PDB file of N, CA and C in Angstrom:
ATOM      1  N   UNK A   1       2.039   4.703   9.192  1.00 94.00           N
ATOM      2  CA  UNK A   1       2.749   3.792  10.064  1.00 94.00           C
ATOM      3  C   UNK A   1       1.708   2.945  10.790  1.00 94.00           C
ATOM      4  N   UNK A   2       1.690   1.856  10.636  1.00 96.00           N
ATOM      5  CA  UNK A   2       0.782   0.739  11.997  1.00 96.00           C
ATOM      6  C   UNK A   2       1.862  -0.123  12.984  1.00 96.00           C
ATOM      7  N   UNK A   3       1.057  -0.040  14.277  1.00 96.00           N
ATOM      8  CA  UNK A   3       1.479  -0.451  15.117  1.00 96.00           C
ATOM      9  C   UNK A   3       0.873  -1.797  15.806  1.00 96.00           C
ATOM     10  N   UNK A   4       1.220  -2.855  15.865  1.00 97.00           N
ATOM     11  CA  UNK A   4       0.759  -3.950  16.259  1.00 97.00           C
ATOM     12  C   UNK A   4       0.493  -3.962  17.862  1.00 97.00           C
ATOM     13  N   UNK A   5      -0.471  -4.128  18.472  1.00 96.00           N
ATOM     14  CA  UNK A   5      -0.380  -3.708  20.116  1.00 96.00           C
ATOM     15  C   UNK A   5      -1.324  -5.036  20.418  1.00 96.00           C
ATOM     16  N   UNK A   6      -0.843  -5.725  21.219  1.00 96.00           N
ATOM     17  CA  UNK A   6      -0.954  -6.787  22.212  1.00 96.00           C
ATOM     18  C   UNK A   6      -1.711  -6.312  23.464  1.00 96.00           C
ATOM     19  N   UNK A   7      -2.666  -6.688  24.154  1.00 95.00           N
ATOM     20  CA  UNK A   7      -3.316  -6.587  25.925  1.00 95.00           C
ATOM     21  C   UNK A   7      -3.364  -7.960  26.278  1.00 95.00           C
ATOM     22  N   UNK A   8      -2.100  -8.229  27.518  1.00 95.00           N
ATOM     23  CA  UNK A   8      -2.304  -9.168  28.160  1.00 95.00           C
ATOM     24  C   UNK A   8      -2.603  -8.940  29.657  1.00 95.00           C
ATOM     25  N   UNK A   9      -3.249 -10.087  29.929  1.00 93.00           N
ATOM     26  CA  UNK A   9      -3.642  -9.570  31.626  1.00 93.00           C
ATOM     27  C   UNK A   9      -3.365 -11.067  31.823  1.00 93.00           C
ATOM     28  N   UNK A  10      -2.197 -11.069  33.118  1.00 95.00           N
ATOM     29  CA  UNK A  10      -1.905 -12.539  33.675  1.00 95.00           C
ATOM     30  C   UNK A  10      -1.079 -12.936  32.656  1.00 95.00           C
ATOM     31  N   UNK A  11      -0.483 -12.972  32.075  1.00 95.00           N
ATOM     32  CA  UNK A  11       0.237 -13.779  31.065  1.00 95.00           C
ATOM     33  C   UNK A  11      -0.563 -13.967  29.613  1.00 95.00           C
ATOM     34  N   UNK A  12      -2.154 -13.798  29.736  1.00 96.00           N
ATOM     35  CA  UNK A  12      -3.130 -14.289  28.633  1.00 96.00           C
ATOM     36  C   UNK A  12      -3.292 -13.387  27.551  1.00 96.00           C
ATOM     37  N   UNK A  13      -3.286 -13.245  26.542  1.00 96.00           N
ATOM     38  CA  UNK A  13      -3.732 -12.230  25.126  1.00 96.00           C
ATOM     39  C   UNK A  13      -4.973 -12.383  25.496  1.00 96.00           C
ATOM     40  N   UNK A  14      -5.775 -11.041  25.847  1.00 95.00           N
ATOM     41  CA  UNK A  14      -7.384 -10.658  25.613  1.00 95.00           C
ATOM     42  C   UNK A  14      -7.586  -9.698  24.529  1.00 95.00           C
ATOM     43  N   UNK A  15      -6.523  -8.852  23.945  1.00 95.00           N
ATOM     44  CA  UNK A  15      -6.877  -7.989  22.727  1.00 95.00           C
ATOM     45  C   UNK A  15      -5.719  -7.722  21.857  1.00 95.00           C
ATOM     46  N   UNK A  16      -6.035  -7.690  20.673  1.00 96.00           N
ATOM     47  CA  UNK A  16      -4.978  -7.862  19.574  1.00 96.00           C
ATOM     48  C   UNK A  16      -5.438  -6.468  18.976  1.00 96.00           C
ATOM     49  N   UNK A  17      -5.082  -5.034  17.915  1.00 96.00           N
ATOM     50  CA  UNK A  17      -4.848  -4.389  17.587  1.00 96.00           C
ATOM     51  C   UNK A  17      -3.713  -4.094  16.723  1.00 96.00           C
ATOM     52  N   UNK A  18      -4.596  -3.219  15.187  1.00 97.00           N
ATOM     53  CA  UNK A  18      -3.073  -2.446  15.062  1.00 97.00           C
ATOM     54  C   UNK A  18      -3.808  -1.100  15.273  1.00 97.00           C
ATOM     55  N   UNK A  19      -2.982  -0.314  15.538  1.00 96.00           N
ATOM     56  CA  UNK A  19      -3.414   1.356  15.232  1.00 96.00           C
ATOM     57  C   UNK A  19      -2.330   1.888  13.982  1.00 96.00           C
ATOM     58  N   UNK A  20      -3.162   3.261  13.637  1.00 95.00           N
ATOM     59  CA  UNK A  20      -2.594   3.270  12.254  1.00 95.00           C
ATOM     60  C   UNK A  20      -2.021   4.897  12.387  1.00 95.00           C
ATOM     61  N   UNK A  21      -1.294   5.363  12.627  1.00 93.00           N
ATOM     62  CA  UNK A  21      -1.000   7.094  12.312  1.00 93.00           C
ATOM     63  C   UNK A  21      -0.328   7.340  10.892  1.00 93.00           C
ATOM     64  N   UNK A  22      -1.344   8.293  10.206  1.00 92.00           N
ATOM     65  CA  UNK A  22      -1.137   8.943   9.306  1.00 92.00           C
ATOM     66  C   UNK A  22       0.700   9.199   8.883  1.00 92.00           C
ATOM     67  N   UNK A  23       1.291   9.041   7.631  1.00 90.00           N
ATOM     68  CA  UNK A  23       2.363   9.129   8.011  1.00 90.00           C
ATOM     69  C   UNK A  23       2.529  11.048   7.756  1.00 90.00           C
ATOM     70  N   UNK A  24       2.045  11.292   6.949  1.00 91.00           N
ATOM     71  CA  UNK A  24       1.950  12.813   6.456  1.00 91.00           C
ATOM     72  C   UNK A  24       1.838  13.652   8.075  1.00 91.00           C
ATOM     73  N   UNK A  25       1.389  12.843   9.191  1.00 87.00           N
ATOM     74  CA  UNK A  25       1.130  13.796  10.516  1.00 87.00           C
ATOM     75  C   UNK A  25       2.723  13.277  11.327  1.00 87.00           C
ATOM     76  N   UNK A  26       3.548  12.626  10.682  1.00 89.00           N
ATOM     77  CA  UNK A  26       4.613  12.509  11.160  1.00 89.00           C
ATOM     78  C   UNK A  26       5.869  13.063  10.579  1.00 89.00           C
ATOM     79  N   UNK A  27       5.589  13.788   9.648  1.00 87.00           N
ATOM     80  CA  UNK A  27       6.485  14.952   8.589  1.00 87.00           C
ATOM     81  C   UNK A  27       7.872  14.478   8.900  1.00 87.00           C
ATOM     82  N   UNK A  28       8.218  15.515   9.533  1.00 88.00           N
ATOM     83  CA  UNK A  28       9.669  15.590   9.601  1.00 88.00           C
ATOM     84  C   UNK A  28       9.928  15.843  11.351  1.00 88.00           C
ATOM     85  N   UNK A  29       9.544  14.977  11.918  1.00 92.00           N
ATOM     86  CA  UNK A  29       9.753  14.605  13.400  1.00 92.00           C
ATOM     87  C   UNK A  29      10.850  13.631  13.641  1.00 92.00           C
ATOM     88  N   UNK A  30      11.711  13.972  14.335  1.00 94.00           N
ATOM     89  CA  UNK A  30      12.872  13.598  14.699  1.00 94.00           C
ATOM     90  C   UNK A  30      12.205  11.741  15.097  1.00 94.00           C
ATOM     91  N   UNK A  31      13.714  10.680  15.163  1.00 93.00           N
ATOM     92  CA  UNK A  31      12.811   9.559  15.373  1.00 93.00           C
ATOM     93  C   UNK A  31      12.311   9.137  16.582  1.00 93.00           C
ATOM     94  N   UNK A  32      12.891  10.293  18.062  1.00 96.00           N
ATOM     95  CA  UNK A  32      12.806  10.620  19.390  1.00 96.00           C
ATOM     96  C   UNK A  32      11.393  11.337  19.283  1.00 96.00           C
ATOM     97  N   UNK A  33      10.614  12.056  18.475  1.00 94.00           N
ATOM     98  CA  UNK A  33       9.804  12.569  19.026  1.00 94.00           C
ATOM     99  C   UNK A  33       8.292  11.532  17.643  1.00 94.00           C
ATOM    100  N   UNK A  34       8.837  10.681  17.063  1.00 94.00           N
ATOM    101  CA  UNK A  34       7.939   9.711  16.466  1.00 94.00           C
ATOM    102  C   UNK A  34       7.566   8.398  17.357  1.00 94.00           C
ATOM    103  N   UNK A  35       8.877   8.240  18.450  1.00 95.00           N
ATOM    104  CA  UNK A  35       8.023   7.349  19.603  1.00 95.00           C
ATOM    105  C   UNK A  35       7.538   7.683  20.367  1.00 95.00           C
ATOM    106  N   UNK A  36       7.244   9.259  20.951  1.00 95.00           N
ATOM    107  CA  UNK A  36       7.115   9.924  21.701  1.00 95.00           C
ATOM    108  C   UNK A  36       5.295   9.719  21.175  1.00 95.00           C
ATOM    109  N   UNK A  37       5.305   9.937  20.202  1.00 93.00           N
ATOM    110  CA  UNK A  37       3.786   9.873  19.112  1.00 93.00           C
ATOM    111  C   UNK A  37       3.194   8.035  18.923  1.00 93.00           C
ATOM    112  N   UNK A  38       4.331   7.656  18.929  1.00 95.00           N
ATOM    113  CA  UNK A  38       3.631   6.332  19.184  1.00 95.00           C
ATOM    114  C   UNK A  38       3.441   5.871  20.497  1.00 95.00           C
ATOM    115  N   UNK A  39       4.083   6.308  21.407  1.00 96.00           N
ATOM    116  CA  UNK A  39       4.086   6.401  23.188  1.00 96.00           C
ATOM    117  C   UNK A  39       2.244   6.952  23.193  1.00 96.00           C
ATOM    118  N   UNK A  40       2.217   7.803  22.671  1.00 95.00           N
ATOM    119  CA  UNK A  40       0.746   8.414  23.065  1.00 95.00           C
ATOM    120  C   UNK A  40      -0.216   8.379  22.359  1.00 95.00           C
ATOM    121  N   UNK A  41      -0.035   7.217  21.182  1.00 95.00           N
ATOM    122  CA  UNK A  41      -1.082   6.671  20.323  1.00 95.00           C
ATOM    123  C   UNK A  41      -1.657   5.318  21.351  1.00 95.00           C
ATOM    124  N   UNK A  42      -0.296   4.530  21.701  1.00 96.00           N
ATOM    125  CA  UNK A  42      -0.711   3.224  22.401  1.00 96.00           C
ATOM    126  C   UNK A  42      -1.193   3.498  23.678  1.00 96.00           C
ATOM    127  N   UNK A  43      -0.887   4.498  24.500  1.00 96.00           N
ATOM    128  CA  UNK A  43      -1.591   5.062  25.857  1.00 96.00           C
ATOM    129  C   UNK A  43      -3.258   5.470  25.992  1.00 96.00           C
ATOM    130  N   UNK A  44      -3.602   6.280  24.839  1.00 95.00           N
ATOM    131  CA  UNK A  44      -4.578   6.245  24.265  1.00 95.00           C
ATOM    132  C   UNK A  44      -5.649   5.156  24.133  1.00 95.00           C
ATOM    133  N   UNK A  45      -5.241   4.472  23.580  1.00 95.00           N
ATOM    134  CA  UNK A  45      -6.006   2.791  22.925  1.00 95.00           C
ATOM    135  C   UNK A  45      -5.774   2.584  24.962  1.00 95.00           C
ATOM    136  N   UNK A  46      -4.986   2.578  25.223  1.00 94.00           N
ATOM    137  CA  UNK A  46      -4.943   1.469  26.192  1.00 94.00           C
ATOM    138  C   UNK A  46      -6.273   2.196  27.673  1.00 94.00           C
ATOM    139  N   UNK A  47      -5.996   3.472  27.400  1.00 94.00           N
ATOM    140  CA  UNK A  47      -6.958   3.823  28.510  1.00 94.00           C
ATOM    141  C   UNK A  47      -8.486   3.442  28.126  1.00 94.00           C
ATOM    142  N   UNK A  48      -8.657   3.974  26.994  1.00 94.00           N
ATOM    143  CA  UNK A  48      -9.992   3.233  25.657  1.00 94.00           C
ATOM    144  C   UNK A  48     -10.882   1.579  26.481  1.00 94.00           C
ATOM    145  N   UNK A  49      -9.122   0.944  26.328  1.00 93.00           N
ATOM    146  CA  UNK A  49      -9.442  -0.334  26.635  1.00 93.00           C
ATOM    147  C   UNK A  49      -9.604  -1.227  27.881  1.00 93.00           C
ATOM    148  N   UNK A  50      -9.041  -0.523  28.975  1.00 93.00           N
ATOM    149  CA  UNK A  50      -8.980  -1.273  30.331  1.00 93.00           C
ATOM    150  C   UNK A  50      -9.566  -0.019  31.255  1.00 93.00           C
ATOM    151  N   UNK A  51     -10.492  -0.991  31.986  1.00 92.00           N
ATOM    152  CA  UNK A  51     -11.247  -0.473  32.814  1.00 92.00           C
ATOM    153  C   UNK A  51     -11.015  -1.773  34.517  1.00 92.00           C
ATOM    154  N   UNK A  52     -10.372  -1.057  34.944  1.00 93.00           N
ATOM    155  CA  UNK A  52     -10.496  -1.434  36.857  1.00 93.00           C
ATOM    156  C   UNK A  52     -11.624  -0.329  37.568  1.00 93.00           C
ATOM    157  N   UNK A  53     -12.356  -1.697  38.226  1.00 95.00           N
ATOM    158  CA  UNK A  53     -13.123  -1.711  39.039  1.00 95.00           C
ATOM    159  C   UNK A  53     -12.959  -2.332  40.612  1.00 95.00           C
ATOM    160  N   UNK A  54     -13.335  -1.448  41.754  1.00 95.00           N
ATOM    161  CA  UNK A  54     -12.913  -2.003  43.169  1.00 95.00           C
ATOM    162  C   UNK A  54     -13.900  -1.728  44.085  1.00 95.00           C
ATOM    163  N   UNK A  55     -14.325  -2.274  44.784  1.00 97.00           N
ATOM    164  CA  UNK A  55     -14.334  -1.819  46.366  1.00 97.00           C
ATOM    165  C   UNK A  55     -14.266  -1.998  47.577  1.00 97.00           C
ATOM    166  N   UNK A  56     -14.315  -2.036  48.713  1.00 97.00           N
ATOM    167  CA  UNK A  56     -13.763  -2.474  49.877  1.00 97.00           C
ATOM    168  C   UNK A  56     -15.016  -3.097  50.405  1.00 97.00           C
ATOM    169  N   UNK A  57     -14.615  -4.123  51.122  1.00 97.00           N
ATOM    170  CA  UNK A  57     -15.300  -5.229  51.493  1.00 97.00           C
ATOM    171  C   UNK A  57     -15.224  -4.901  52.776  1.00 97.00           C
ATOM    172  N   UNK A  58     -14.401  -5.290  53.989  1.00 92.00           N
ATOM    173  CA  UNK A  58     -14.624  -4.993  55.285  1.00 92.00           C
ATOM    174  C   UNK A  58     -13.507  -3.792  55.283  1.00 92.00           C
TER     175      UNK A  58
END
């Protein structure tokens, strides 16, 4: 299965992606617990990919 995943920040596309899961690791999983697997494929990539940085000024 591939998944096409978009990162916009502000309205702007900064990263385009597909990710790919094996379909053989998706057997016979209900189709509730195959988004559940794509829920935590794209969470994944996304922590990977965005990084916030801060600190206090006054």
């Amino acid at each position: 299965m591939r998944i096409q995943i978009q990162l916009s920040v502000a309205g702007d596309k900064v990263k385009e992606e597909v990710l790919e899961i094996a379909e053989h690791k998706l057997g016979e999983l209900t189709d509730e617990e195959i988004e559940n697997a794509i829920e935590i494929k794209i969470r994944t990539w996304v922590d990977q990919m965005v990084q916030v940085e801060w600190e206090v000024l006054e």
